[in-house]
Amino acid sequence: MTQTRTATGHVETGFEPVVDAFLDGISTEPSGAALSLWIDGREVINVWAGLANAETGAEWTADTVSAMFSVSKGLSAIVIGRLVDAGLLDLDAPMSSIWPEFAAHGKGAVSIGDGLAHRAGVSAPRDDLEMSDLADTRSWAARLAAQEPLWAPGEAYSYHALTYGTIADEIVWRTTGRTLIEVFDEEIAAPLGADVSFAADEGMLAHRTRLTTSPEWDRLAVGDGTAETDWALRALTLGGSFPPALVVGDRGFNDPAVASAGLPAATALGTASAVARIWSAVVTPTRGHRLLSDEAIEALLRVRSSGAAVFGAAAPYPAWGAGVQVASPGVPHLSPRFLGHGGAGGQAGFGDLTFRVGIGYCRNRLDIVDAMPPIYEALRPLL
C-alpha cells in the first residue's frame, strides 16, 4: 500500500519549494511527518502530511505529537546554556567540581563541557539496566558516577545515547537543586506555549503517533557483532531497557511508559512547530522571549568532539559542542553557526544564529535516509 503525498497546514508565499522537498522525503509506506520553519521569530511553514497511526488510519493533525528521540539532547542543552548565561555554570570547569562522586576511577578531570560532548567515558553501562532502574534519576546518576570508564575520559569520545541525559540532569540538579525537566518546563516550554514534554501526561499521549520502522533501519540495528558495535548498541539499549531498533511493536518507544519516563536524552514528545519555536527563541526573539544570549550560544557551539568515535559509525562524522550537534560533514546544516540535535530515524530540531532560523521536523517511520538535506537545499536560496 502506498500513500498520496499532500500537505495540510500553513506556508507563506515563496516557501512552497521547501514544502515540496518535505513531501518528497515522506515514505510511500503508510506513515506521516511534520515540518515547521521559523524565520526572524515568525512561523513561515507549519505543515504535516500522512498518517499518525498506520494501524488505525488516524491522520496526522496540527495537534499530533511524535517521539523526538535525541532531539531531546539539544533541548536539554538549552537548559545548560541558560545556566551559563546566569553565571551558574562554567563549561570548562571539571565535572568533579560540582559532582565530586564523578571523579571515581579517574574521571575527575573531564570538564563539564566535554562531559556533555560525549567524552566522559561512560557511554554505556557495564551492568544491564532495566526500565525500573531509570525511574530513580539520582540513583542512576550515582551508578554512572561510580562506573569505571570505557576509555580514558577526555581523550576521545563516543556517543552517550542515553547516559548523556543522566549527566546533563545531574549537572542541573547539582547547580540549581531542580531537575533539568523542571527547568525546561518552567523556563522554556511554558513561556513559549510549546507543546513539548520529556514526561508526557495522558492528554499528550492521546495525540501521539505510532512509530514504525523500515527494513533498512531494522538491519542497521542488528549490528555486525564486533565489540565496537556491541558497545555502541549497548549505549542505546542500556543492556535491557530498549530493543536495538528502539521500536518493536508495542515495545520500546511505542510504550506509553517510555514516553512518560522523563529521560532528558531521548523521551521528548512534541509537535514540529513547538520544537522549531523553541529553537527560534534560542537564536532570535520569538513571542517576546529570547532563551539564550549570543555568548551562551557560542559557548555551546565550540567544537569539542569530532572525527571517528571510540565506538560508532563510519564517516561522514558528526561534531558536537556542549550537548549540541554542530555544523559538520555528518550534520547537514545551513551555516557554520548551526546548533541543535537530530533524532533517531530522521527527527530534527535546530537553530541557526546566522539566518535566525528555527527548524523542527518529525516523522513516525524510522529510516536511515535523512530527509533534511533536500529541505535545506530548497530553503537556502530563500534566506
C-alpha positions as a LaTeX table, in Angstrom:
\begin{tabular}{lrrr}
\hline
Residue & $x$ (\AA) & $y$ (\AA) & $z$ (\AA) \\
\hline
Met1 & 0.00 & 0.00 & 0.00 \\
Thr2 & 1.28 & 3.47 & $-0.89$ \\
Gln3 & 0.01 & 6.83 & 0.24 \\
Thr4 & $-0.65$ & 10.05 & $-1.66$ \\
Arg5 & 1.58 & 12.93 & $-0.61$ \\
Thr6 & $-0.39$ & 16.05 & 0.25 \\
Ala7 & 0.37 & 18.60 & 2.94 \\
Thr8 & $-2.00$ & 20.35 & 5.32 \\
Gly9 & $-1.25$ & 23.48 & 7.31 \\
His10 & 0.27 & 26.88 & 6.57 \\
Val11 & 3.01 & 28.00 & 4.20 \\
Glu12 & 3.87 & 31.61 & 3.35 \\
Thr13 & 4.10 & 32.53 & $-0.30$ \\
Gly14 & 7.53 & 31.76 & $-1.72$ \\
Phe15 & 8.28 & 28.82 & 0.57 \\
Glu16 & 6.40 & 26.23 & $-1.49$ \\
Pro17 & 9.66 & 24.60 & $-2.72$ \\
Val18 & 10.53 & 23.73 & 0.88 \\
Val19 & 7.16 & 22.04 & 1.33 \\
Asp20 & 7.71 & 20.13 & $-1.92$ \\
Ala21 & 11.04 & 18.87 & $-0.59$ \\
Phe22 & 9.32 & 17.90 & 2.67 \\
Leu23 & 6.68 & 15.87 & 0.81 \\
Asp24 & 9.31 & 14.16 & $-1.33$ \\
Gly25 & 11.01 & 12.94 & 1.84 \\
Ile26 & 7.98 & 11.12 & 3.26 \\
Ser27 & 7.93 & 7.37 & 2.78 \\
Thr28 & 5.41 & 5.97 & 0.34 \\
Glu29 & 4.64 & 3.39 & 3.02 \\
Pro30 & 1.78 & 4.32 & 5.38 \\
Ser31 & 3.32 & 6.92 & 7.69 \\
Gly32 & 3.42 & 10.64 & 8.33 \\
Ala33 & 5.63 & 13.62 & 9.10 \\
Ala34 & 5.53 & 17.28 & 10.08 \\
Leu35 & 7.76 & 20.29 & 9.39 \\
Ser36 & 7.94 & 23.75 & 10.92 \\
Leu37 & 10.18 & 26.64 & 9.97 \\
Trp38 & 10.51 & 29.94 & 11.82 \\
Ile39 & 12.48 & 32.92 & 10.47 \\
Asp40 & 13.11 & 36.09 & 12.50 \\
Gly41 & 10.66 & 34.88 & 15.14 \\
Arg42 & 7.81 & 34.24 & 12.69 \\
Glu43 & 6.49 & 30.83 & 11.59 \\
Val44 & 6.57 & 30.69 & 7.80 \\
Ile45 & 5.89 & 26.95 & 7.44 \\
Asn46 & 3.83 & 24.64 & 9.60 \\
Val47 & 2.75 & 21.60 & 7.59 \\
Trp48 & 2.02 & 17.94 & 8.15 \\
Ala49 & 1.09 & 15.01 & 5.95 \\
Gly50 & 0.16 & 11.36 & 6.07 \\
Leu51 & $-0.87$ & 9.09 & 8.91 \\
Ala52 & $-0.20$ & 9.43 & 12.61 \\
Asn53 & $-1.11$ & 5.78 & 13.11 \\
Ala54 & $-0.86$ & 3.32 & 10.24 \\
Glu55 & $-2.74$ & 0.65 & 12.22 \\
Thr56 & $-5.87$ & 2.73 & 12.88 \\
Gly57 & $-5.61$ & 5.00 & 9.83 \\
Ala58 & $-5.66$ & 8.13 & 12.02 \\
Glu59 & $-4.38$ & 11.12 & 10.09 \\
Trp60 & $-1.67$ & 13.49 & 11.25 \\
Thr61 & $-3.16$ & 16.76 & 12.55 \\
Ala62 & $-1.96$ & 20.06 & 13.97 \\
Asp63 & $-2.13$ & 18.55 & 17.47 \\
Thr64 & $-0.23$ & 15.35 & 16.68 \\
Val65 & 2.87 & 14.86 & 18.81 \\
Ser66 & 5.65 & 12.46 & 17.92 \\
Ala67 & 8.72 & 10.98 & 19.56 \\
Met68 & 11.70 & 13.28 & 19.00 \\
Phe69 & 14.35 & 10.84 & 20.29 \\
Ser70 & 17.73 & 12.64 & 20.53 \\
Val71 & 16.30 & 15.99 & 19.54 \\
Ser72 & 15.78 & 15.81 & 23.31 \\
Lys73 & 19.53 & 16.30 & 23.83 \\
Gly74 & 19.53 & 19.65 & 22.05 \\
Leu75 & 16.53 & 20.80 & 24.07 \\
Ser76 & 18.33 & 19.73 & 27.25 \\
Ala77 & 21.42 & 21.67 & 26.16 \\
Ile78 & 19.33 & 24.86 & 26.05 \\
Val79 & 18.82 & 24.43 & 29.80 \\
Ile80 & 22.60 & 24.13 & 30.19 \\
Gly81 & 23.05 & 27.29 & 28.14 \\
Arg82 & 20.68 & 29.18 & 30.41 \\
Leu83 & 22.82 & 28.22 & 33.41 \\
Val84 & 25.87 & 29.56 & 31.55 \\
Asp85 & 24.00 & 32.80 & 30.86 \\
Ala86 & 23.08 & 33.08 & 34.54 \\
Gly87 & 26.72 & 32.72 & 35.57 \\
Leu88 & 25.95 & 29.50 & 37.43 \\
Leu89 & 27.98 & 27.14 & 35.25 \\
Asp90 & 31.48 & 27.15 & 33.75 \\
Leu91 & 31.65 & 24.61 & 30.92 \\
Asp92 & 35.43 & 24.35 & 31.26 \\
Ala93 & 35.37 & 23.54 & 34.98 \\
Pro94 & 35.96 & 19.90 & 35.98 \\
Met95 & 32.80 & 17.84 & 36.30 \\
Ser96 & 34.00 & 16.86 & 39.76 \\
Ser97 & 33.86 & 20.50 & 40.88 \\
Ile98 & 30.07 & 20.23 & 41.04 \\
Trp99 & 29.74 & 16.43 & 41.17 \\
Pro100 & 32.60 & 15.11 & 43.34 \\
Glu101 & 31.47 & 11.47 & 43.09 \\
Phe102 & 32.06 & 11.55 & 39.33 \\
Ala103 & 35.82 & 11.58 & 39.98 \\
Ala104 & 35.77 & 7.81 & 40.67 \\
His105 & 38.14 & 5.73 & 38.52 \\
Gly106 & 39.98 & 8.74 & 37.12 \\
Lys107 & 37.01 & 10.63 & 35.66 \\
Gly108 & 37.50 & 13.74 & 37.79 \\
Ala109 & 39.39 & 15.88 & 35.31 \\
Val110 & 36.92 & 15.71 & 32.44 \\
Ser111 & 35.30 & 19.12 & 32.00 \\
Ile112 & 31.57 & 19.77 & 32.20 \\
Gly113 & 31.51 & 20.78 & 28.54 \\
Asp114 & 33.45 & 17.70 & 27.47 \\
Gly115 & 31.15 & 15.51 & 29.52 \\
Leu116 & 28.24 & 16.96 & 27.54 \\
Ala117 & 30.19 & 16.33 & 24.32 \\
His118 & 30.30 & 12.57 & 24.88 \\
Arg119 & 33.88 & 12.48 & 26.22 \\
Ala120 & 33.17 & 11.24 & 29.78 \\
Gly121 & 33.91 & 7.58 & 29.02 \\
Val122 & 30.56 & 6.24 & 30.27 \\
Ser123 & 28.59 & 5.95 & 27.03 \\
Ala124 & 27.08 & 2.63 & 28.11 \\
Pro125 & 26.59 & 0.83 & 31.43 \\
Arg126 & 28.82 & $-2.11$ & 32.30 \\
Asp127 & 25.86 & $-3.71$ & 34.10 \\
Asp128 & 22.47 & $-4.21$ & 32.47 \\
Leu129 & 19.79 & $-1.68$ & 33.36 \\
Glu130 & 16.04 & $-2.22$ & 33.22 \\
Met131 & 13.41 & 0.49 & 32.79 \\
Ser132 & 12.73 & 0.33 & 36.53 \\
Asp133 & 16.36 & 1.36 & 37.16 \\
Leu134 & 15.86 & 4.54 & 35.12 \\
Ala135 & 12.96 & 5.81 & 37.21 \\
Asp136 & 15.20 & 6.85 & 40.11 \\
Thr137 & 17.27 & 9.55 & 38.45 \\
Arg138 & 19.56 & 10.22 & 41.41 \\
Ser139 & 20.30 & 6.51 & 41.86 \\
Trp140 & 21.10 & 6.10 & 38.15 \\
Ala141 & 23.43 & 9.10 & 38.35 \\
Ala142 & 25.19 & 7.56 & 41.36 \\
Arg143 & 25.74 & 4.31 & 39.45 \\
Leu144 & 27.12 & 6.23 & 36.50 \\
Ala145 & 29.47 & 8.26 & 38.69 \\
Ala146 & 30.83 & 5.08 & 40.28 \\
Gln147 & 31.37 & 3.30 & 36.95 \\
Glu148 & 34.83 & 2.58 & 35.62 \\
Pro149 & 35.13 & 4.42 & 32.27 \\
Leu150 & 35.22 & 2.56 & 28.96 \\
Trp151 & 38.16 & 4.70 & 27.78 \\
Ala152 & 40.32 & 7.47 & 29.23 \\
Pro153 & 37.86 & 10.34 & 29.87 \\
Gly154 & 38.53 & 13.49 & 27.90 \\
Glu155 & 40.89 & 11.80 & 25.43 \\
Ala156 & 38.27 & 10.60 & 22.94 \\
Tyr157 & 34.53 & 10.47 & 22.51 \\
Ser158 & 31.71 & 8.04 & 21.86 \\
Tyr159 & 28.03 & 8.79 & 21.69 \\
His160 & 26.35 & 8.72 & 25.11 \\
Ala161 & 22.93 & 7.92 & 23.64 \\
Leu162 & 21.09 & 7.73 & 26.96 \\
Thr163 & 23.67 & 8.40 & 29.67 \\
Tyr164 & 24.03 & 11.93 & 28.28 \\
Gly165 & 20.68 & 12.72 & 29.85 \\
Thr166 & 21.76 & 11.46 & 33.25 \\
Ile167 & 24.90 & 13.60 & 33.09 \\
Ala168 & 23.00 & 16.71 & 31.94 \\
Asp169 & 20.30 & 16.27 & 34.58 \\
Glu170 & 22.83 & 15.78 & 37.37 \\
Ile171 & 24.70 & 18.94 & 36.27 \\
Val172 & 21.46 & 20.93 & 36.52 \\
Trp173 & 20.50 & 19.29 & 39.81 \\
Arg174 & 23.88 & 19.96 & 41.39 \\
Thr175 & 23.83 & 23.56 & 40.17 \\
Thr176 & 20.23 & 24.58 & 40.91 \\
Gly177 & 18.58 & 21.95 & 43.12 \\
Arg178 & 15.99 & 21.48 & 40.37 \\
Thr179 & 15.72 & 18.78 & 37.75 \\
Leu180 & 16.51 & 19.57 & 34.13 \\
Ile181 & 12.93 & 18.77 & 33.19 \\
Glu182 & 11.56 & 21.20 & 35.79 \\
Val183 & 13.73 & 23.99 & 34.40 \\
Phe184 & 12.77 & 23.12 & 30.83 \\
Asp185 & 9.05 & 23.05 & 31.57 \\
Glu186 & 9.04 & 26.27 & 33.62 \\
Glu187 & 11.54 & 28.43 & 31.74 \\
Ile188 & 11.35 & 27.19 & 28.14 \\
Ala189 & 8.19 & 25.28 & 27.18 \\
Ala190 & 5.64 & 27.18 & 29.29 \\
Pro191 & 6.64 & 30.77 & 28.39 \\
Leu192 & 6.57 & 29.89 & 24.69 \\
Gly193 & 3.40 & 27.79 & 24.87 \\
Ala194 & 5.42 & 24.99 & 23.27 \\
Asp195 & 3.75 & 21.58 & 23.23 \\
Val196 & 6.85 & 19.57 & 24.17 \\
Ser197 & 7.36 & 17.32 & 27.18 \\
Phe198 & 10.00 & 14.84 & 28.34 \\
Ala199 & 7.39 & 13.13 & 30.54 \\
Ala200 & 4.13 & 13.12 & 28.61 \\
Asp201 & 0.84 & 13.13 & 30.52 \\
Glu202 & $-2.28$ & 11.26 & 29.46 \\
Gly203 & $-3.57$ & 14.22 & 27.47 \\
Met204 & $-0.43$ & 14.38 & 25.36 \\
Leu205 & $-0.23$ & 10.60 & 24.99 \\
Ala206 & $-3.69$ & 10.64 & 23.40 \\
His207 & $-2.30$ & 12.67 & 20.48 \\
Arg208 & 0.97 & 10.81 & 19.87 \\
Thr209 & 1.93 & 8.95 & 16.73 \\
Arg210 & 2.55 & 5.23 & 16.49 \\
Leu211 & 6.09 & 4.51 & 15.37 \\
Thr212 & 7.12 & 2.01 & 12.70 \\
Thr213 & 10.48 & 1.08 & 11.21 \\
Ser214 & 11.81 & 0.47 & 7.73 \\
Pro215 & 13.63 & $-2.80$ & 6.89 \\
Glu216 & 16.83 & $-0.80$ & 6.42 \\
Trp217 & 16.51 & 0.66 & 9.92 \\
Asp218 & 15.94 & $-2.78$ & 11.41 \\
Arg219 & 19.02 & $-4.18$ & 9.66 \\
Leu220 & 21.17 & $-1.32$ & 10.92 \\
Ala221 & 20.04 & $-2.02$ & 14.48 \\
Val222 & 21.33 & $-5.60$ & 14.37 \\
Gly223 & 25.00 & $-4.53$ & 14.15 \\
Asp224 & 27.89 & $-6.62$ & 12.89 \\
Gly225 & 28.83 & $-8.44$ & 16.07 \\
Thr226 & 32.08 & $-6.59$ & 16.70 \\
Ala227 & 32.98 & $-5.35$ & 20.16 \\
Glu228 & 32.79 & $-1.75$ & 18.93 \\
Thr229 & 29.28 & $-2.23$ & 17.57 \\
Asp230 & 28.23 & $-4.10$ & 20.70 \\
Trp231 & 29.22 & $-1.14$ & 22.91 \\
Ala232 & 27.52 & 1.33 & 20.54 \\
Leu233 & 24.30 & $-0.70$ & 20.65 \\
Arg234 & 24.58 & $-1.07$ & 24.42 \\
Ala235 & 24.59 & 2.73 & 24.64 \\
Leu236 & 21.12 & 2.59 & 23.05 \\
Thr237 & 19.70 & $-0.42$ & 24.87 \\
Leu238 & 21.38 & 0.01 & 28.29 \\
Gly239 & 21.62 & $-3.74$ & 28.21 \\
Gly240 & 17.98 & $-4.47$ & 28.87 \\
Ser241 & 15.87 & $-1.32$ & 28.73 \\
Phe242 & 15.23 & $-0.86$ & 25.00 \\
Pro243 & 15.28 & $-3.01$ & 21.86 \\
Pro244 & 18.18 & $-2.24$ & 19.46 \\
Ala245 & 15.77 & $-0.84$ & 16.84 \\
Leu246 & 14.18 & 1.30 & 19.63 \\
Val247 & 10.73 & 0.21 & 18.42 \\
Val248 & 9.36 & $-3.33$ & 18.09 \\
Gly249 & 5.58 & $-3.45$ & 18.02 \\
Asp250 & 4.33 & $-2.05$ & 21.33 \\
Arg251 & 7.78 & $-2.25$ & 22.92 \\
Gly252 & 10.36 & 0.49 & 23.16 \\
Phe253 & 9.29 & 3.99 & 22.25 \\
Asn254 & 5.73 & 2.92 & 21.42 \\
Asp255 & 5.28 & 2.04 & 25.08 \\
Pro256 & 3.47 & 4.89 & 26.88 \\
Ala257 & 5.63 & 4.21 & 29.94 \\
Val258 & 8.69 & 5.20 & 27.89 \\
Ala259 & 7.03 & 8.37 & 26.60 \\
Ser260 & 6.31 & 9.29 & 30.21 \\
Ala261 & 9.71 & 8.25 & 31.57 \\
Gly262 & 11.32 & 11.69 & 31.71 \\
Leu263 & 14.68 & 10.86 & 30.11 \\
Pro264 & 16.38 & 14.13 & 29.06 \\
Ala265 & 18.41 & 12.35 & 26.36 \\
Ala266 & 15.57 & 10.74 & 24.48 \\
Thr267 & 11.91 & 10.97 & 25.54 \\
Ala268 & 10.83 & 14.42 & 24.37 \\
Leu269 & 7.44 & 14.22 & 22.73 \\
Gly270 & 6.14 & 17.19 & 20.79 \\
Thr271 & 4.99 & 18.86 & 17.61 \\
Ala272 & 7.40 & 20.04 & 14.94 \\
Ser273 & 6.02 & 23.55 & 15.41 \\
Ala274 & 6.80 & 23.57 & 19.13 \\
Val275 & 10.36 & 22.32 & 18.62 \\
Ala276 & 11.00 & 24.89 & 15.89 \\
Arg277 & 9.51 & 27.65 & 18.05 \\
Ile278 & 11.90 & 26.81 & 20.87 \\
Trp279 & 14.94 & 26.86 & 18.58 \\
Ser280 & 13.73 & 30.12 & 17.06 \\
Ala281 & 13.65 & 31.60 & 20.56 \\
Val282 & 17.23 & 30.42 & 21.09 \\
Val283 & 18.57 & 32.41 & 18.14 \\
Thr284 & 16.18 & 35.39 & 17.92 \\
Pro285 & 13.35 & 36.98 & 19.95 \\
Thr286 & 10.24 & 34.84 & 19.49 \\
Arg287 & 6.84 & 35.55 & 21.06 \\
Gly288 & 8.54 & 38.00 & 23.37 \\
His289 & 11.24 & 35.61 & 24.57 \\
Arg290 & 14.94 & 35.07 & 23.83 \\
Leu291 & 16.18 & 31.93 & 25.54 \\
Leu292 & 19.97 & 32.32 & 25.15 \\
Ser293 & 22.41 & 35.15 & 24.57 \\
Asp294 & 24.73 & 35.04 & 21.58 \\
Glu295 & 27.58 & 34.47 & 24.04 \\
Ala296 & 25.95 & 31.38 & 25.54 \\
Ile297 & 25.25 & 30.04 & 22.05 \\
Glu298 & 28.91 & 30.48 & 21.09 \\
Ala299 & 29.91 & 28.61 & 24.26 \\
Leu300 & 27.68 & 25.69 & 23.28 \\
Leu301 & 28.86 & 25.82 & 19.65 \\
Arg302 & 32.57 & 25.40 & 20.38 \\
Val303 & 33.58 & 22.07 & 18.83 \\
Arg304 & 34.63 & 19.57 & 21.49 \\
Ser305 & 34.20 & 16.23 & 19.71 \\
Ser306 & 34.63 & 15.37 & 16.04 \\
Gly307 & 36.07 & 12.69 & 13.79 \\
Ala308 & 35.98 & 8.97 & 14.47 \\
Ala309 & 34.48 & 7.79 & 17.76 \\
Val310 & 35.74 & 5.06 & 20.08 \\
Phe311 & 32.61 & 3.05 & 19.30 \\
Gly312 & 30.43 & 4.12 & 16.43 \\
Ala313 & 29.54 & 4.54 & 12.80 \\
Ala314 & 31.62 & 5.29 & 9.74 \\
Ala315 & 32.21 & 8.66 & 8.09 \\
Pro316 & 30.86 & 11.25 & 7.48 \\
Tyr317 & 31.31 & 12.04 & 11.16 \\
Pro318 & 29.17 & 14.43 & 13.19 \\
Ala319 & 30.64 & 17.03 & 15.53 \\
Trp320 & 29.48 & 18.13 & 18.95 \\
Gly321 & 29.73 & 21.17 & 21.13 \\
Ala322 & 28.48 & 21.11 & 24.71 \\
Gly323 & 25.41 & 18.93 & 24.29 \\
Val324 & 24.59 & 20.07 & 20.76 \\
Gln325 & 25.39 & 18.80 & 17.31 \\
Val326 & 27.12 & 21.47 & 15.24 \\
Ala327 & 27.83 & 22.05 & 11.56 \\
Ser328 & 29.99 & 19.24 & 10.15 \\
Pro329 & 30.06 & 16.75 & 7.27 \\
Gly330 & 27.90 & 14.42 & 9.36 \\
Val331 & 25.39 & 17.09 & 10.38 \\
Pro332 & 23.54 & 18.74 & 7.46 \\
His333 & 23.34 & 22.47 & 8.18 \\
Leu334 & 22.53 & 25.93 & 6.87 \\
Ser335 & 25.52 & 27.90 & 8.17 \\
Pro336 & 28.53 & 27.31 & 10.46 \\
Arg337 & 26.55 & 28.83 & 13.37 \\
Phe338 & 24.06 & 25.98 & 13.42 \\
Leu339 & 23.19 & 24.02 & 16.56 \\
Gly340 & 20.64 & 21.58 & 17.88 \\
His341 & 20.28 & 17.83 & 17.53 \\
Gly342 & 18.96 & 15.18 & 15.23 \\
Gly343 & 16.94 & 12.23 & 16.49 \\
Ala344 & 16.79 & 8.54 & 15.68 \\
Gly345 & 15.09 & 7.64 & 12.45 \\
Gly346 & 15.15 & 11.14 & 10.96 \\
Gln347 & 13.91 & 13.68 & 13.54 \\
Ala348 & 15.44 & 17.18 & 13.68 \\
Gly349 & 15.44 & 20.24 & 15.91 \\
Phe350 & 17.93 & 23.02 & 15.12 \\
Gly351 & 18.53 & 26.74 & 15.23 \\
Asp352 & 20.75 & 28.86 & 13.00 \\
Leu353 & 22.19 & 32.01 & 14.52 \\
Thr354 & 23.31 & 33.46 & 11.17 \\
Phe355 & 19.91 & 33.22 & 9.48 \\
Arg356 & 17.83 & 33.45 & 12.72 \\
Val357 & 16.03 & 30.25 & 11.79 \\
Gly358 & 14.34 & 27.61 & 13.95 \\
Ile359 & 13.56 & 24.21 & 12.43 \\
Gly360 & 11.53 & 21.27 & 13.68 \\
Tyr361 & 10.88 & 18.02 & 11.83 \\
Cys362 & 9.44 & 14.69 & 12.94 \\
Arg363 & 8.27 & 11.51 & 11.27 \\
Asn364 & 6.88 & 8.27 & 12.61 \\
Arg365 & 8.56 & 5.79 & 10.25 \\
Leu366 & 12.16 & 5.39 & 11.37 \\
Asp367 & 14.56 & 5.12 & 8.45 \\
Ile368 & 18.26 & 5.54 & 7.65 \\
Val369 & 17.60 & 8.11 & 4.90 \\
Asp370 & 17.89 & 11.70 & 6.17 \\
Ala371 & 15.05 & 13.87 & 4.86 \\
Met372 & 16.66 & 17.16 & 5.90 \\
Pro373 & 19.39 & 17.83 & 3.26 \\
Pro374 & 16.86 & 18.37 & 0.41 \\
Ile375 & 14.80 & 20.59 & 2.71 \\
Tyr376 & 17.86 & 22.72 & 3.49 \\
Glu377 & 18.78 & 22.89 & $-0.20$ \\
Ala378 & 15.30 & 24.17 & $-1.04$ \\
Leu379 & 15.41 & 26.66 & 1.85 \\
Arg380 & 18.89 & 28.10 & 1.40 \\
Pro381 & 18.11 & 30.29 & $-1.68$ \\
Leu382 & 15.12 & 31.77 & 0.17 \\
Leu383 & 17.09 & 33.07 & 3.17 \\
\hline
\end{tabular}
